[in-house]
Short mmCIF file of C-alpha atoms in Angstrom, two decimals:
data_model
loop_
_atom_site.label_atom_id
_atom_site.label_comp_id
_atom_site.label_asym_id
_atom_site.label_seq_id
_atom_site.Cartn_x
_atom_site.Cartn_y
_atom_site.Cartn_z
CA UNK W 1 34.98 87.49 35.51
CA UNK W 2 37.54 85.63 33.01
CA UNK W 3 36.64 81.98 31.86
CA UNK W 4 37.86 79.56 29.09
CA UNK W 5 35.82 76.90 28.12
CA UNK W 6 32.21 76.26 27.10
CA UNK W 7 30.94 79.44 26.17
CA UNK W 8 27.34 78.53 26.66
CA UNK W 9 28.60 77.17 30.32
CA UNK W 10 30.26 80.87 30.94
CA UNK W 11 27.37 82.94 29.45
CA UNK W 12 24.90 81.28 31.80
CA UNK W 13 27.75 80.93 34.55
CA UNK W 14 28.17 85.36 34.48
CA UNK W 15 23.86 85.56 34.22
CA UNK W 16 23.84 84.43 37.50
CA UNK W 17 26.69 85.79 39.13
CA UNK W 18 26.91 89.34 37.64
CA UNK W 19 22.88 89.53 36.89
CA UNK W 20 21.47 90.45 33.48
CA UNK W 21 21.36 94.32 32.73
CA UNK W 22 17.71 96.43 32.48
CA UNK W 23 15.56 95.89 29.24
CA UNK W 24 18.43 93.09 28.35
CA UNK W 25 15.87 89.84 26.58
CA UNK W 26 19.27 87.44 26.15
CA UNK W 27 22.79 88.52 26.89
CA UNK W 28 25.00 87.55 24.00
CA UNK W 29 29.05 86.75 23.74
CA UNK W 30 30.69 89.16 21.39
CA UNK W 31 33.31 87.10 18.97
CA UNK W 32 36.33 88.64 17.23
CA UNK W 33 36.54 88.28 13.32
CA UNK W 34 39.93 89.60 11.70
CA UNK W 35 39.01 91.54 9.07
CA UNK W 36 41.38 93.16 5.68
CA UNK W 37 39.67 96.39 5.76
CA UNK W 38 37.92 98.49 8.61
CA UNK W 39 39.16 98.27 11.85
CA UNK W 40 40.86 94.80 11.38
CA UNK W 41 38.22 92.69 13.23
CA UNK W 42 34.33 92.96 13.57
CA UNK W 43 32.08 91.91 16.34
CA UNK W 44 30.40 88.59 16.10
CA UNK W 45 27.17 88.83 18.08
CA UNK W 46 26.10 86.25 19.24
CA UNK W 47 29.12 83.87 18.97
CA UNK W 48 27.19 80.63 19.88
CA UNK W 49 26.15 81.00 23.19
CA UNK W 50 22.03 81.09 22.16
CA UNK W 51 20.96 78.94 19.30
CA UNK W 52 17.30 79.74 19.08
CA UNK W 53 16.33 83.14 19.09
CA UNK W 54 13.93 85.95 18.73
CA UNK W 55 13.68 88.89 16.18
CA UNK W 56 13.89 91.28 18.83
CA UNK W 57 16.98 88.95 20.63
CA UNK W 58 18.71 89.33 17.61
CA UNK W 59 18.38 93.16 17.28
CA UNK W 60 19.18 93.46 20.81
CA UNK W 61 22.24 91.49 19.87
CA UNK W 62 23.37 94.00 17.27
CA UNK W 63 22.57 96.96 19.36
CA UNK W 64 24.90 95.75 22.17
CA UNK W 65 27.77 94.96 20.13
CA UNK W 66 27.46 98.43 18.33
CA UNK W 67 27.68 99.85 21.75
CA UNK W 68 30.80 97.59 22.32
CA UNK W 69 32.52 98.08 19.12
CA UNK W 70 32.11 101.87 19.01
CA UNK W 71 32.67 102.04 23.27
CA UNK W 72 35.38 99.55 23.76
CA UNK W 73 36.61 99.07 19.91
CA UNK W 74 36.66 102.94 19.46
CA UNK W 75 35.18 102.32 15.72
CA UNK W 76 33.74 106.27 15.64
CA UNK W 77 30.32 105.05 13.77
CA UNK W 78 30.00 101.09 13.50
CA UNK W 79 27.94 99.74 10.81
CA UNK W 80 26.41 96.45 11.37
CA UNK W 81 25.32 93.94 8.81
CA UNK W 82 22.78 90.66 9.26
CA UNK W 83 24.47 87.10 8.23
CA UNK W 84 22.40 86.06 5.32
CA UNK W 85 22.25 83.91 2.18
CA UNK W 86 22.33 87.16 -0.11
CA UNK W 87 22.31 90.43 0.12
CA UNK W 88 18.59 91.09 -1.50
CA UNK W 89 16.21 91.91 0.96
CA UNK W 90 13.83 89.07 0.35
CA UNK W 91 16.68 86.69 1.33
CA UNK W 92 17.24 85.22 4.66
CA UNK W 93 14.74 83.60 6.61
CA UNK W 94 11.56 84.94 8.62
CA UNK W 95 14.03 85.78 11.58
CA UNK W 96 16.86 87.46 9.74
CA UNK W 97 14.02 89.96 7.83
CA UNK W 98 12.04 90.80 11.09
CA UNK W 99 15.61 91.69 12.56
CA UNK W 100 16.49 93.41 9.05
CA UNK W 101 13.25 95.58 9.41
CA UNK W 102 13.51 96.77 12.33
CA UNK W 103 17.15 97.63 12.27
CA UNK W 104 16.10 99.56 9.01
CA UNK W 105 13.92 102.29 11.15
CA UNK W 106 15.29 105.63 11.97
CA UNK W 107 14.89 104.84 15.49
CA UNK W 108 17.40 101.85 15.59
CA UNK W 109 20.18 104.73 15.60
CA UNK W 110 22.24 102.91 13.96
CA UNK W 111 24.15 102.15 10.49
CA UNK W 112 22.91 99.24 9.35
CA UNK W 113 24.19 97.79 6.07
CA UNK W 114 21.74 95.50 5.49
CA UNK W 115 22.43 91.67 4.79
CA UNK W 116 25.77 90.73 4.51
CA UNK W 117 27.59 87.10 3.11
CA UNK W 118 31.21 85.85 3.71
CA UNK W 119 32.89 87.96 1.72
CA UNK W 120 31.64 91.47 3.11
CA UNK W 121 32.67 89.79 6.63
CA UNK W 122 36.20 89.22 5.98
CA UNK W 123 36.51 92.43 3.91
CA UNK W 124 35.74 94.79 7.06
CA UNK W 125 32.24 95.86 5.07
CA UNK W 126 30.72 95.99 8.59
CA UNK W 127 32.06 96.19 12.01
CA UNK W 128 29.42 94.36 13.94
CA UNK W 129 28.10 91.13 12.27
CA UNK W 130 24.33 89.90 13.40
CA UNK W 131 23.45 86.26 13.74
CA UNK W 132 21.46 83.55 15.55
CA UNK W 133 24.32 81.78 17.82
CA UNK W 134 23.67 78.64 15.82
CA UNK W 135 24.89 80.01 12.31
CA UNK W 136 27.56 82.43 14.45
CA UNK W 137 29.24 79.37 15.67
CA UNK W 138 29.12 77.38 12.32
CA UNK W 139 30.51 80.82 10.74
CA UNK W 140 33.54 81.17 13.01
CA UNK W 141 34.39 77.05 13.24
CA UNK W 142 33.89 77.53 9.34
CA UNK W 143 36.02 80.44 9.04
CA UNK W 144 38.64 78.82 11.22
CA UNK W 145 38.52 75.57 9.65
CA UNK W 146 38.94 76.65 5.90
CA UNK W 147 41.65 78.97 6.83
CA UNK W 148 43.38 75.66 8.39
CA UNK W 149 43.00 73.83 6.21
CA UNK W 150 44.14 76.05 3.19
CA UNK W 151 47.41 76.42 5.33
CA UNK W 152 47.78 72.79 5.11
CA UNK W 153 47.38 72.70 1.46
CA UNK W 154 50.29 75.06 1.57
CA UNK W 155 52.33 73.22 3.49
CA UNK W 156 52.17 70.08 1.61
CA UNK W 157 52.71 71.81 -1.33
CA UNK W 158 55.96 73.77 -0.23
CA UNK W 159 57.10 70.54 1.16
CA UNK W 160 56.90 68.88 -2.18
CA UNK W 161 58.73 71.41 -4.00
CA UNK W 162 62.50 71.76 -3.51
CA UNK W 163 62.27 75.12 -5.49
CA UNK W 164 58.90 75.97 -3.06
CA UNK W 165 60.41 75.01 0.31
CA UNK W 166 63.35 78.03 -0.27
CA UNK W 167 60.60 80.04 -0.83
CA UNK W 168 58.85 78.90 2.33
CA UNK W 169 61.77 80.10 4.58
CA UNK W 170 61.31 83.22 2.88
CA UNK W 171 58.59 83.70 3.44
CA UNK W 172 58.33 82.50 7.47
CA UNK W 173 58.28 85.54 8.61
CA UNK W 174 55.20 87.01 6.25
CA UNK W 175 53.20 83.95 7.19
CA UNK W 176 54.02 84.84 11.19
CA UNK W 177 52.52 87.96 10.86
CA UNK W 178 49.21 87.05 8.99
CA UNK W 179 48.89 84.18 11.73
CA UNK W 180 48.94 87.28 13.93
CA UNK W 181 46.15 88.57 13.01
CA UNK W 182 44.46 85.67 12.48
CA UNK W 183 45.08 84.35 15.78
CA UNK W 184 42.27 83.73 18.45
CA UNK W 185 45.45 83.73 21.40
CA UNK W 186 46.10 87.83 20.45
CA UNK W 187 43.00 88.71 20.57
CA UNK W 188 42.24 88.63 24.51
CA UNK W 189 38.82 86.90 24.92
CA UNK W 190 34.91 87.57 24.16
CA UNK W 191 33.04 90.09 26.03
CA UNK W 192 29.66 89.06 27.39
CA UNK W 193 26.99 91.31 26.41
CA UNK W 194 24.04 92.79 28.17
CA UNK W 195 25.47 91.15 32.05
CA UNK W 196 25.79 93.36 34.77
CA UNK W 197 29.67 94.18 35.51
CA UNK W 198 32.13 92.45 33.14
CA UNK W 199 32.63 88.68 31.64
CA UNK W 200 35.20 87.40 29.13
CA UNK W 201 35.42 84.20 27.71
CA UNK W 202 38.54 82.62 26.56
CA UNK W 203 39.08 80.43 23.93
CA UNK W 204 38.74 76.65 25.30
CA UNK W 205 41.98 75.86 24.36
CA UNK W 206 43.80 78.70 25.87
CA UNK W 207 47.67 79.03 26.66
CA UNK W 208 48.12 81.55 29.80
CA UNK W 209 48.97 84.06 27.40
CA UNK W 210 45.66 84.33 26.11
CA UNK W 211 43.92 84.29 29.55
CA UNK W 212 46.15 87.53 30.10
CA UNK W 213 45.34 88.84 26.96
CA UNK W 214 41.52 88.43 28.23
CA UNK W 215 42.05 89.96 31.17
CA UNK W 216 43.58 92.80 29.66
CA UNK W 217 40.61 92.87 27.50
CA UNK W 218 38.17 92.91 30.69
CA UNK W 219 40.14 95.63 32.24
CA UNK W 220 39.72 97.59 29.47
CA UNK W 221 35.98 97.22 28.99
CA UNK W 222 35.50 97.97 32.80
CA UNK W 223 37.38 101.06 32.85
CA UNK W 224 34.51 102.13 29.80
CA UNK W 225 31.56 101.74 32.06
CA UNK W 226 29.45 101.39 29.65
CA UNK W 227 26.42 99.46 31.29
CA UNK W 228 23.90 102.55 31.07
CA UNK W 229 24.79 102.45 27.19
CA UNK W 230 24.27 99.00 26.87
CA UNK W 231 20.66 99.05 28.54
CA UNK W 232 20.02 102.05 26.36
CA UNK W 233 20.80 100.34 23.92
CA UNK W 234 18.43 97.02 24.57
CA UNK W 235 15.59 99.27 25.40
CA UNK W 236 15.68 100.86 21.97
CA UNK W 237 16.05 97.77 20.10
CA UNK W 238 12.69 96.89 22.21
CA UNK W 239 10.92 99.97 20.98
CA UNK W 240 11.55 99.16 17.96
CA UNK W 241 8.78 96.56 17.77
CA UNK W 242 6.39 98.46 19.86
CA UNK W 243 3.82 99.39 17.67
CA UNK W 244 3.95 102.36 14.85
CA UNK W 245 7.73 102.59 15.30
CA UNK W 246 9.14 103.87 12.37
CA UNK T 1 19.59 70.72 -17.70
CA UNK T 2 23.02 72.98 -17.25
CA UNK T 3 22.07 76.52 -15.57
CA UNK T 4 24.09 79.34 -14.52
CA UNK T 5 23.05 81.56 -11.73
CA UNK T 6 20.73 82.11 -8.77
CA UNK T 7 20.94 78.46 -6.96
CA UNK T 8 17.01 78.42 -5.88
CA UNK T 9 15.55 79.87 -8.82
CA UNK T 10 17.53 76.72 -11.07
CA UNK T 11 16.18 74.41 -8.84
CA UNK T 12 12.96 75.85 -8.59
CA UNK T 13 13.02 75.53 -12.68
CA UNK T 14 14.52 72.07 -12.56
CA UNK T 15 11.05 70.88 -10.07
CA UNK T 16 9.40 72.68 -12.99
CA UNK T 17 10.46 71.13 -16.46
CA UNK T 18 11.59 68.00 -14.76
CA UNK T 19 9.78 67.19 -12.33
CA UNK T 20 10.39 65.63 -8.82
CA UNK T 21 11.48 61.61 -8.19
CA UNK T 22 8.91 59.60 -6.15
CA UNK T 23 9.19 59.89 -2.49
CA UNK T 24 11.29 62.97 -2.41
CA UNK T 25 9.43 65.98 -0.47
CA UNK T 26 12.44 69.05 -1.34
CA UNK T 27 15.04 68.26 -3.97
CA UNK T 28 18.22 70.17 -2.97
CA UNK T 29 21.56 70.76 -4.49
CA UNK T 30 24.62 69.01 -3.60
CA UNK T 31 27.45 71.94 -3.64
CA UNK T 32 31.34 70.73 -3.38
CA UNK T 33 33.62 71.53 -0.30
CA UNK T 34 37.08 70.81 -0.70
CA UNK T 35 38.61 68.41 1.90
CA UNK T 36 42.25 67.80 2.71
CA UNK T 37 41.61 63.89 3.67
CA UNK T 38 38.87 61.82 2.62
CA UNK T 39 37.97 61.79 -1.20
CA UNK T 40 39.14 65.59 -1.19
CA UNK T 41 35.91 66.85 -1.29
CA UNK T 42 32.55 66.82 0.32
CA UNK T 43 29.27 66.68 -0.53
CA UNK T 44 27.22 70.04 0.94
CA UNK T 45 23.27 69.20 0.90
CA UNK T 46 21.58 71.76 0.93
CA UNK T 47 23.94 74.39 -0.48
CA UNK T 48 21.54 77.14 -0.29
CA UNK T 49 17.94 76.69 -2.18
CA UNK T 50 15.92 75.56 0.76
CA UNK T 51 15.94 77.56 3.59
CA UNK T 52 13.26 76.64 5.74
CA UNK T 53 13.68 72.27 6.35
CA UNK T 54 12.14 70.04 8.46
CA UNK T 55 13.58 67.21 10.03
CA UNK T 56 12.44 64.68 7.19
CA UNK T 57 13.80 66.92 4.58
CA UNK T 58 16.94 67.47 5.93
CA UNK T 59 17.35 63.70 6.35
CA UNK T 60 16.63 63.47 2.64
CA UNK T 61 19.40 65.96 1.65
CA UNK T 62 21.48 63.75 3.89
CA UNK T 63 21.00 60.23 2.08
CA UNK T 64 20.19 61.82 -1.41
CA UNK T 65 24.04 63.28 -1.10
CA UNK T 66 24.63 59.97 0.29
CA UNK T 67 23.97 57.82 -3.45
CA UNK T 68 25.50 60.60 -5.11
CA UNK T 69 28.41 60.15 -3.22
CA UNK T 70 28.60 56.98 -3.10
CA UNK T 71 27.20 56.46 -7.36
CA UNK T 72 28.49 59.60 -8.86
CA UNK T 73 31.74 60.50 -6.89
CA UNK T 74 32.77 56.67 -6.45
CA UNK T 75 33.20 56.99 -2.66
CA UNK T 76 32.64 53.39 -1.31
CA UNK T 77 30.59 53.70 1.91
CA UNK T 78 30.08 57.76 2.57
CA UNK T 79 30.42 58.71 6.10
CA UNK T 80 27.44 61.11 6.70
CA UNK T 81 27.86 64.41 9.01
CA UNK T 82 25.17 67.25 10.45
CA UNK T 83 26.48 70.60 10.74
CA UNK T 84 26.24 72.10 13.99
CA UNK T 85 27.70 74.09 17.11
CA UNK T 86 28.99 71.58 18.59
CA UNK T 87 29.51 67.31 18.56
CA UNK T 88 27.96 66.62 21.46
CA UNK T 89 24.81 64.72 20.76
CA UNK T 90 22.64 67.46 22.96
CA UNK T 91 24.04 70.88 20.88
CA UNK T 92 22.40 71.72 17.68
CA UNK T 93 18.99 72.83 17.38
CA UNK T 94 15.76 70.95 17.51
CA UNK T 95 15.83 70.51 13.62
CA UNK T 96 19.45 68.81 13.88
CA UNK T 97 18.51 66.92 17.06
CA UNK T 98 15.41 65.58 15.35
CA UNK T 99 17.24 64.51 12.32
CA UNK T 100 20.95 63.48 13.80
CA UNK T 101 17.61 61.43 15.72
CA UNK T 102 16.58 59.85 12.64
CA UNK T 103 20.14 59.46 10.94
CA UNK T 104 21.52 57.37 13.88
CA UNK T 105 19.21 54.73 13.42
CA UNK T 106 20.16 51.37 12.18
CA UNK T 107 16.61 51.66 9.38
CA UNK T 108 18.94 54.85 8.27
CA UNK T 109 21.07 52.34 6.00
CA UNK T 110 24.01 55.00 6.19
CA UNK T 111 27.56 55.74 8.09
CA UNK T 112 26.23 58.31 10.28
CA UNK T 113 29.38 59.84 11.84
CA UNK T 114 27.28 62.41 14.50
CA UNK T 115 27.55 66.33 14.51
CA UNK T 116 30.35 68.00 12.44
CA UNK T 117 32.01 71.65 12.61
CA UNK T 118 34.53 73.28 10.18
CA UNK T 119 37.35 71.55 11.03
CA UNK T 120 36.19 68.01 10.52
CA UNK T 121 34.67 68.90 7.15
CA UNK T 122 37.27 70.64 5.85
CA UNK T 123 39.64 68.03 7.15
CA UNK T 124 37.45 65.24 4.98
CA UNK T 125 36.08 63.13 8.34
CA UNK T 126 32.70 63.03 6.42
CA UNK T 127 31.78 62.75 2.57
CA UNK T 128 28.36 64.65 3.19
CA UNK T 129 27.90 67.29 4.72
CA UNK T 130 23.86 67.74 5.92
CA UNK T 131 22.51 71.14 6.86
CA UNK T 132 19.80 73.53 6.08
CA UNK T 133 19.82 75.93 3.12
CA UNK T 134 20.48 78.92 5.23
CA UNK T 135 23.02 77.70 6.87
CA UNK T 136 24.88 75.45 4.40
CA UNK T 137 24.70 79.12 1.97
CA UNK T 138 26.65 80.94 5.19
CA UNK T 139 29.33 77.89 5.76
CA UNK T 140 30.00 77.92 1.93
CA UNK T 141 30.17 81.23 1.60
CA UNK T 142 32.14 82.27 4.81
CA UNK T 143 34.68 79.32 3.87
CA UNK T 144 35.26 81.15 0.14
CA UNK T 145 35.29 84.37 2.13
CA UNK T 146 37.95 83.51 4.86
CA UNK T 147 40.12 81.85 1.92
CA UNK T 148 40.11 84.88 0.21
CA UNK T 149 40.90 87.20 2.55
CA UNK T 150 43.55 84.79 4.01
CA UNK T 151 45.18 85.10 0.40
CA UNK T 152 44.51 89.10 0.26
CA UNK T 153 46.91 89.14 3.29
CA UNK T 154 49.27 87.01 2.23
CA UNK T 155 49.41 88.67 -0.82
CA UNK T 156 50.37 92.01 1.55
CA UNK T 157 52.41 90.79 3.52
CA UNK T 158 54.78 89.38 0.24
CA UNK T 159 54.24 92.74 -0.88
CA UNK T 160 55.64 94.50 1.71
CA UNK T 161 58.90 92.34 2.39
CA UNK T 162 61.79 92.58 -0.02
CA UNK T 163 62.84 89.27 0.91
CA UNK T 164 59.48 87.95 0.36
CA UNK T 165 59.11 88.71 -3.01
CA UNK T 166 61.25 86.60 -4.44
CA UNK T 167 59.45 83.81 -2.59
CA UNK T 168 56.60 84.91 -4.10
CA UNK T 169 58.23 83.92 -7.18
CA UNK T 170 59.00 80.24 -5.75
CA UNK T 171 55.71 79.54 -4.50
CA UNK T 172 53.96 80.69 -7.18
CA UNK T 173 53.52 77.25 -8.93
CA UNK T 174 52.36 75.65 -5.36
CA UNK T 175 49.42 78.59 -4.92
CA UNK T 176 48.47 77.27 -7.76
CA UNK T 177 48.16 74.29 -7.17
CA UNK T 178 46.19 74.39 -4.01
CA UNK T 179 43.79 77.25 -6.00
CA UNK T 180 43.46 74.40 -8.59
CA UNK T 181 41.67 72.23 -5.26
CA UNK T 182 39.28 74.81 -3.93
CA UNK T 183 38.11 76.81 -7.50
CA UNK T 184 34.97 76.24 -7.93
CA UNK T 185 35.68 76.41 -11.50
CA UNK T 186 37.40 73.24 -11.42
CA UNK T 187 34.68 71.31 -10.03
CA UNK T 188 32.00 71.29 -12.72
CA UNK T 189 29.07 72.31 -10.96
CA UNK T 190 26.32 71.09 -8.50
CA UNK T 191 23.85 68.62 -9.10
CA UNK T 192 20.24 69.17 -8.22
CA UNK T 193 19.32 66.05 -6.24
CA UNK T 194 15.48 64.71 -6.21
CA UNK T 195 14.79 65.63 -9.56
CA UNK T 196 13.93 63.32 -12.42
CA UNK T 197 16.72 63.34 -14.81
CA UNK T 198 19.22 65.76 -14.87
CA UNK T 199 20.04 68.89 -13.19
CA UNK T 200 23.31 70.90 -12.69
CA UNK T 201 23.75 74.63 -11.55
CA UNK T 202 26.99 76.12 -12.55
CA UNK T 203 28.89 78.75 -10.22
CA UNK T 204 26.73 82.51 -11.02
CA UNK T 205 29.93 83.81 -12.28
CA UNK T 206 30.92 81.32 -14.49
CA UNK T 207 33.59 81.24 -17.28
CA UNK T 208 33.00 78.82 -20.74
CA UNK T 209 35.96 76.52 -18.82
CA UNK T 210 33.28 76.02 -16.05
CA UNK T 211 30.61 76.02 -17.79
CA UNK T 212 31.99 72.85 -19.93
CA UNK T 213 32.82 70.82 -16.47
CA UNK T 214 29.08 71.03 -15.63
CA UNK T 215 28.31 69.60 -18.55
CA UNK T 216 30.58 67.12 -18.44
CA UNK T 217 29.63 66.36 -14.45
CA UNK T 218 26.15 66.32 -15.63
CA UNK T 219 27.01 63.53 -18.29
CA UNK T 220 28.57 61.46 -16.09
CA UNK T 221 25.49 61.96 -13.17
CA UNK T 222 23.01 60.91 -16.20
CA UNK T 223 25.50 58.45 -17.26
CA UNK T 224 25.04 56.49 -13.66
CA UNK T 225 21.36 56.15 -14.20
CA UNK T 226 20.95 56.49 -10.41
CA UNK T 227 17.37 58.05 -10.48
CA UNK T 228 15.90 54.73 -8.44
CA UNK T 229 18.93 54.79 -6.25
CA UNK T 230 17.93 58.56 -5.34
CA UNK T 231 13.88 58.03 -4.96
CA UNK T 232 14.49 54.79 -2.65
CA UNK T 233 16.62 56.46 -0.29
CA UNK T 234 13.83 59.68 -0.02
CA UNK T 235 11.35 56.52 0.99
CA UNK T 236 14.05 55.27 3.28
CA UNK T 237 14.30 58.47 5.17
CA UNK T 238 10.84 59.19 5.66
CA UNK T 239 10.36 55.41 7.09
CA UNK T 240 12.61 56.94 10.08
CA UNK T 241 9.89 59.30 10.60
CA UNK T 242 7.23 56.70 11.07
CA UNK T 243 6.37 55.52 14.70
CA UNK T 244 8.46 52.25 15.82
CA UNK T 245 11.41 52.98 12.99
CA UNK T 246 13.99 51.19 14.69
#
């Protein structure tokens, strides 16, 4: 299944067509965040499609994308971080340090890097990034929007140089190839997480170029089969708040 | 009071040797985003000291930015925005239903322009932007974050092109510029708001150049005498909260 649009809509849309996997709490939609270092993107989990959520939800969400990023993203050992406001672990709020604790135990399986804030995102410090789908959403429309608008601040500032706007054709092609990477079109979609059978979403505003590029994506992740994994992977983050798991 | 460093530990020492204005449940602090439109910049309330709000104290943030906008940074009638994941009136969560609730009514006294995301705020559609600690830490943070790493990739890309380089050279004086917009160094500061007299936290790293615009921003806050102003508008908000506010 490939849909653009609403991707609360599409979340609950593939639930009920495909069916939720074993031991799954929540399925989750797994966002794309370019990144300078590490593998050039990490996994946003969960992108926005569930705003209020559960310790164990949220671990569940990490688990899965680990499983996706190291599965479908071939990154050989992913390391996750938790969004937070600071990287001490008395930051956060009550969900972010249940979800912090237990990804901390041995049995998680897992890398986890702790907390992590803007910066660590963007430099590739983790390859799977953990968050409520409230503050995922306001960190990618955030991320998006600032880089926009710091773009516009450069055009209006080439345009009102002459010296500048020589430079600017200069440097066209440079500024291309960062939009590249930058760009939600090249990406190819966002997996859905923890469904039965494979869902992408598409960015709302998407050109048929990036519905193929999802597709591609979904072809991909189907030809991984990597449902057992995935419920694995839910069941453990369950254990992990059984009691006297350590 | 001029402080550098950890955001809730200054305003937890400004409640302390200052005290808190009448009617005002949390003071918060006001950060600065930069906008391309509007007054080009925004009010952030809370930027990151209280992390767990209710609905009435995230309405206070909302119309305590509101007189600082409107007293302090001279805009004449500031349009008022929630963060959340989505503009629709039903998205959000039930803290930013309850108070987008409370902010919508006429009692409010304010421009209430409904749910924001990053693109409207950094495009300037609102003057203040109203959110929780947490997540108001994340936005700020991510948007410094996906700036930077924007420019680290710029940076490469100039780098790698011959021909690039010398644009480099032209557009040096225009990345200046636009760095000159979104440094936090430049902006003097953020004012604790709720307090009795005044409050400013300065950025954790900052130089004697920053340092001296806080103390200049927190000459001209004191210089406004806008302490009434402030505690009026924390009785105004919780009147929305009573039964029948209209």
């Amino acid at each position: 299944m490939v849909s653009a649009g609403n991707s609360g809509a599409v979340l609950a849309g593939g639930i009920f067509v495909l069916g939720r996997l074993p031991g799954v709490d929540r399925p989750c939609i797994g966002g794309s965040l370019p990144t300078l270092g590490g593998a050039g993107r990490a996994v946003l989990v969960d992108m926005g499609a569930n705003v209020d959520v559960t310790p164990l939800q949220l671990v569940q969400f990490a688990l899965l994308g680990e499983v996706y990023a190291r599965r479908v993203l071939s990154v050989a050992r992913p390391r996750i971080g938790v969004v937070s406001n600071g990287e001490e672990e008395e930051k956060g709020t009550d969900l972010t340090r249940a979800a912090a604790a237990a990804l901390r135990k041995p049995m998680s399986g897992v890398h986890f890097k702790g907390y992590v804030e803007g910066r660590d995102v963007f430099a590739g410090e983790v390859d799977v990034v953990a968050t409520d789908g409230f503050t995922g959403n306001v960190l990618l429309k955030t991320a998006e929007g600032a880089v926009w608008a710091f773009g516009q601040l450069l055009k209006r500032q080439i345009k009102s140089s002459p010296m500048a706007s020589a430079g600017a054709l200069l440097l066209g092609s440079a500024l291309e190839q960062v939009k590249k990477r930058v760009d939600y079109e090249e990406v190819g979609g966002a997996p859905l997480l923890g469904i039965r059978g494979t869902g992408f979403v598409a960015h709302g505003r998407s050109s048929p170029r990036a519905i193929l590029n999802a597709l591609s994506s979904a072809e991909a992740f189907a030809a991984r089969r990597i449902e057992d994994e995935l419920s694995e992977a839910a069941e453990r983050a369950a254990g992990l708040f059984e009691k006297n798991a350590a």
